Amino acid sequence: MTERPLVLLDVDGVLNPARRATLRHRRHDIVLDGRTFRVLLSARQGRGLLALAEATGAELVWATTWEDHANTEIGPRLGLPPLPVIAVNGDPGSRAGEHFKTRHVAEYVAGRPFVWFDDSLGIADWEYLKDHPGVGDFLLVEVDPEDGLTDGDMTHAGDWLAARAAGVDDAGTCSPEPAP
Ligand SMILES: [Mg+2]
């Protein structure tokens, strides 16, 4: 039996690109604890993520230093319902070059397959996850922080999840290989 996959969402550099990547990205001034954060968000991306989850049976989850603020400040502006939150703040740091979120993600996923959209991932994260007990199939989608999440990134994720659901790549942790 296949467990329901997860789609992990970063905010800064993914849903909030460094520059106004499309005309649909609107600027929002979000005030938290007296500080103002200028955030660029596209509601189209919220719809796209909901469609991805619907089409693949995946669950959307926040994996961002915004933590619970993602549900109050980011999700509603994207048309997303409240989502589960992976606690990633307050970490002492990396042990082997992996991102500070990666150990929290490894614990949270508890063997469920997952796609992770983030702009700070690299080979150290892949190596950490592939050898970590209890981590199953996963796809890291390294997003360019200048443009944020693209349609190509979403398609990549959707294709991987669909192939997995079809049993193309039950054992691996990479994108499926074409049949010989
Ligand atoms: Mg980021």
Short mmCIF file of C-alpha atoms and ligand atoms in Angstrom, two decimals:
data_model
loop_
_atom_site.label_atom_id
_atom_site.label_comp_id
_atom_site.label_asym_id
_atom_site.label_seq_id
_atom_site.Cartn_x
_atom_site.Cartn_y
_atom_site.Cartn_z
CA MET A 1 0.00 0.00 0.00
CA THR A 2 1.34 3.37 -0.98
CA GLU A 3 1.33 6.08 1.63
CA ARG A 4 0.00 9.47 0.67
CA PRO A 5 2.92 11.58 -0.60
CA LEU A 6 3.86 15.00 0.71
CA VAL A 7 4.72 18.20 -1.13
CA LEU A 8 6.91 20.41 1.08
CA LEU A 9 6.75 24.16 0.50
CA ASP A 10 9.34 26.81 1.21
CA VAL A 11 8.25 30.46 1.08
CA ASP A 12 11.22 32.79 0.55
CA GLY A 13 12.88 32.11 -2.79
CA VAL A 14 10.08 29.73 -3.82
CA LEU A 15 6.60 31.23 -3.42
CA ASN A 16 8.18 34.64 -2.71
CA PRO A 17 10.78 35.17 -5.46
CA ALA A 18 13.60 37.68 -5.13
CA ARG A 19 12.20 39.68 -8.02
CA ARG A 20 8.77 40.14 -9.52
CA ALA A 21 8.94 37.05 -11.68
CA THR A 22 5.55 37.42 -13.38
CA LEU A 23 2.89 40.08 -13.77
CA ARG A 24 0.72 37.94 -11.51
CA HIS A 25 3.09 38.39 -8.59
CA ARG A 26 1.63 41.05 -6.31
CA ARG A 27 3.53 42.83 -3.57
CA HIS A 28 2.28 42.46 -0.03
CA ASP A 29 3.62 44.29 3.01
CA ILE A 30 3.33 41.87 5.90
CA VAL A 31 3.91 43.24 9.40
CA LEU A 32 5.10 40.80 12.05
CA ASP A 33 6.27 41.92 15.47
CA GLY A 34 6.70 45.47 14.20
CA ARG A 35 8.82 44.43 11.21
CA THR A 36 7.56 44.81 7.67
CA PHE A 37 8.31 42.05 5.16
CA ARG A 38 7.81 42.81 1.49
CA VAL A 39 6.59 39.63 -0.13
CA LEU A 40 5.75 38.87 -3.77
CA LEU A 41 3.02 36.26 -4.22
CA SER A 42 1.04 34.89 -7.14
CA ALA A 43 -2.41 33.46 -6.41
CA ARG A 44 -2.01 31.43 -9.60
CA GLN A 45 0.69 29.45 -7.82
CA GLY A 46 -1.70 28.67 -5.00
CA ARG A 47 -4.18 27.30 -7.51
CA GLY A 48 -1.41 25.35 -9.20
CA LEU A 49 -0.33 23.75 -5.93
CA LEU A 50 -3.89 22.77 -5.07
CA ALA A 51 -4.25 21.25 -8.53
CA LEU A 52 -0.98 19.35 -8.09
CA ALA A 53 -2.14 17.97 -4.75
CA GLU A 54 -5.53 17.03 -6.15
CA ALA A 55 -4.10 15.32 -9.23
CA THR A 56 -1.49 13.31 -7.34
CA GLY A 57 -3.22 12.69 -4.01
CA ALA A 58 -0.40 14.54 -2.23
CA GLU A 59 -0.62 16.58 0.95
CA LEU A 60 0.81 20.12 0.96
CA VAL A 61 2.97 20.95 4.01
CA TRP A 62 4.87 24.09 4.99
CA ALA A 63 8.63 23.73 5.39
CA THR A 64 9.62 27.34 5.95
CA THR A 65 11.02 29.57 8.67
CA TRP A 66 7.67 31.37 8.48
CA GLU A 67 6.33 28.30 10.30
CA ASP A 68 2.80 29.05 11.64
CA HIS A 69 2.90 32.52 10.09
CA ALA A 70 2.76 30.78 6.71
CA ASN A 71 -0.80 29.76 7.53
CA THR A 72 -1.86 33.20 8.68
CA GLU A 73 0.10 35.45 6.31
CA ILE A 74 1.06 33.50 3.17
CA GLY A 75 -1.52 30.77 2.60
CA PRO A 76 -4.61 33.02 2.60
CA ARG A 77 -2.97 35.34 0.05
CA LEU A 78 -2.43 32.33 -2.22
CA GLY A 79 -5.87 30.84 -1.65
CA LEU A 80 -4.43 27.91 0.28
CA PRO A 81 -6.24 26.35 3.25
CA PRO A 82 -4.38 25.93 6.57
CA LEU A 83 -1.63 23.34 6.05
CA PRO A 84 0.49 21.25 8.43
CA VAL A 85 3.72 22.99 9.47
CA ILE A 86 7.16 21.42 9.91
CA ALA A 87 8.92 23.22 12.78
CA VAL A 88 12.32 24.22 11.41
CA ASN A 89 13.43 27.18 13.55
CA GLY A 90 15.66 27.10 16.58
CA ASP A 91 18.09 24.58 15.13
CA PRO A 92 21.76 24.43 16.22
CA GLY A 93 22.97 24.06 12.64
CA SER A 94 24.24 21.64 10.08
CA ARG A 95 26.39 18.58 10.81
CA ALA A 96 27.50 17.54 7.36
CA GLY A 97 26.73 20.52 5.17
CA GLU A 98 23.02 19.81 4.94
CA HIS A 99 20.51 22.64 5.24
CA PHE A 100 19.25 23.33 8.75
CA LYS A 101 15.74 22.28 7.71
CA THR A 102 16.81 18.90 6.39
CA ARG A 103 17.00 17.01 9.68
CA HIS A 104 13.55 18.27 10.63
CA VAL A 105 12.20 17.18 7.27
CA ALA A 106 13.77 13.72 7.64
CA GLU A 107 12.00 13.26 10.96
CA TYR A 108 8.69 14.65 9.79
CA VAL A 109 8.25 12.59 6.63
CA ALA A 110 8.50 9.32 8.57
CA GLY A 111 8.89 7.21 5.46
CA ARG A 112 6.25 8.90 3.33
CA PRO A 113 7.35 9.80 -0.20
CA PHE A 114 7.84 13.51 -0.71
CA VAL A 115 8.67 16.29 -3.11
CA TRP A 116 10.47 19.26 -1.61
CA PHE A 117 10.40 22.70 -3.24
CA ASP A 118 13.23 24.82 -1.81
CA ASP A 119 15.86 27.25 -3.09
CA SER A 120 18.59 26.20 -0.63
CA LEU A 121 19.05 22.51 -1.31
CA GLY A 122 22.14 20.78 -2.63
CA ILE A 123 23.97 17.49 -2.82
CA ALA A 124 24.59 17.44 0.95
CA ASP A 125 20.84 17.38 1.52
CA TRP A 126 20.31 14.62 -1.00
CA GLU A 127 23.10 12.56 0.59
CA TYR A 128 21.74 13.15 4.08
CA LEU A 129 18.22 12.10 3.10
CA LYS A 130 19.07 9.08 0.95
CA ASP A 131 20.97 7.44 3.82
CA HIS A 132 18.65 8.51 6.60
CA PRO A 133 16.72 5.70 8.30
CA GLY A 134 13.01 6.10 7.76
CA VAL A 135 13.32 8.30 4.68
CA GLY A 136 11.78 6.73 1.60
CA ASP A 137 11.42 8.01 -1.95
CA PHE A 138 11.90 11.70 -2.46
CA LEU A 139 12.47 14.34 -5.09
CA LEU A 140 14.32 17.55 -4.31
CA VAL A 141 13.29 20.37 -6.62
CA GLU A 142 15.92 23.09 -6.38
CA VAL A 143 14.10 26.30 -7.16
CA ASP A 144 15.89 29.37 -8.53
CA PRO A 145 15.27 32.08 -5.89
CA GLU A 146 15.31 34.87 -8.47
CA ASP A 147 12.24 33.55 -10.28
CA GLY A 148 10.78 31.35 -7.56
CA LEU A 149 8.66 28.33 -8.35
CA THR A 150 8.11 27.87 -12.09
CA ASP A 151 5.61 25.91 -14.15
CA GLY A 152 8.53 23.64 -15.06
CA ASP A 153 9.21 22.90 -11.39
CA MET A 154 5.55 22.02 -10.87
CA THR A 155 5.50 19.78 -13.93
CA HIS A 156 8.66 18.04 -12.73
CA ALA A 157 7.01 17.33 -9.39
CA GLY A 158 3.74 16.22 -10.93
CA ASP A 159 5.49 13.87 -13.34
CA TRP A 160 7.52 12.30 -10.53
CA LEU A 161 4.49 11.81 -8.31
CA ALA A 162 2.44 10.37 -11.16
CA ALA A 163 5.21 7.97 -12.14
CA ARG A 164 5.59 6.85 -8.56
CA ALA A 165 1.87 6.27 -8.22
CA ALA A 166 2.02 4.18 -11.39
CA GLY A 167 4.77 2.06 -9.84
CA VAL A 168 7.47 3.15 -12.26
CA ASP A 169 9.98 3.96 -9.57
CA ASP A 170 9.00 2.14 -6.41
CA ALA A 171 12.52 1.50 -5.18
CA GLY A 172 14.51 4.56 -6.18
CA THR A 173 14.98 8.03 -4.85
CA CYS A 174 15.53 9.69 -8.23
CA SER A 175 13.35 10.54 -11.18
CA PRO A 176 12.29 7.48 -13.12
CA GLU A 177 14.50 6.15 -15.87
CA PRO A 178 12.93 5.50 -19.27
CA ALA A 179 12.19 1.85 -19.97
CA PRO A 180 14.97 0.08 -21.93
MG MG B 1 14.08 29.69 0.81
#
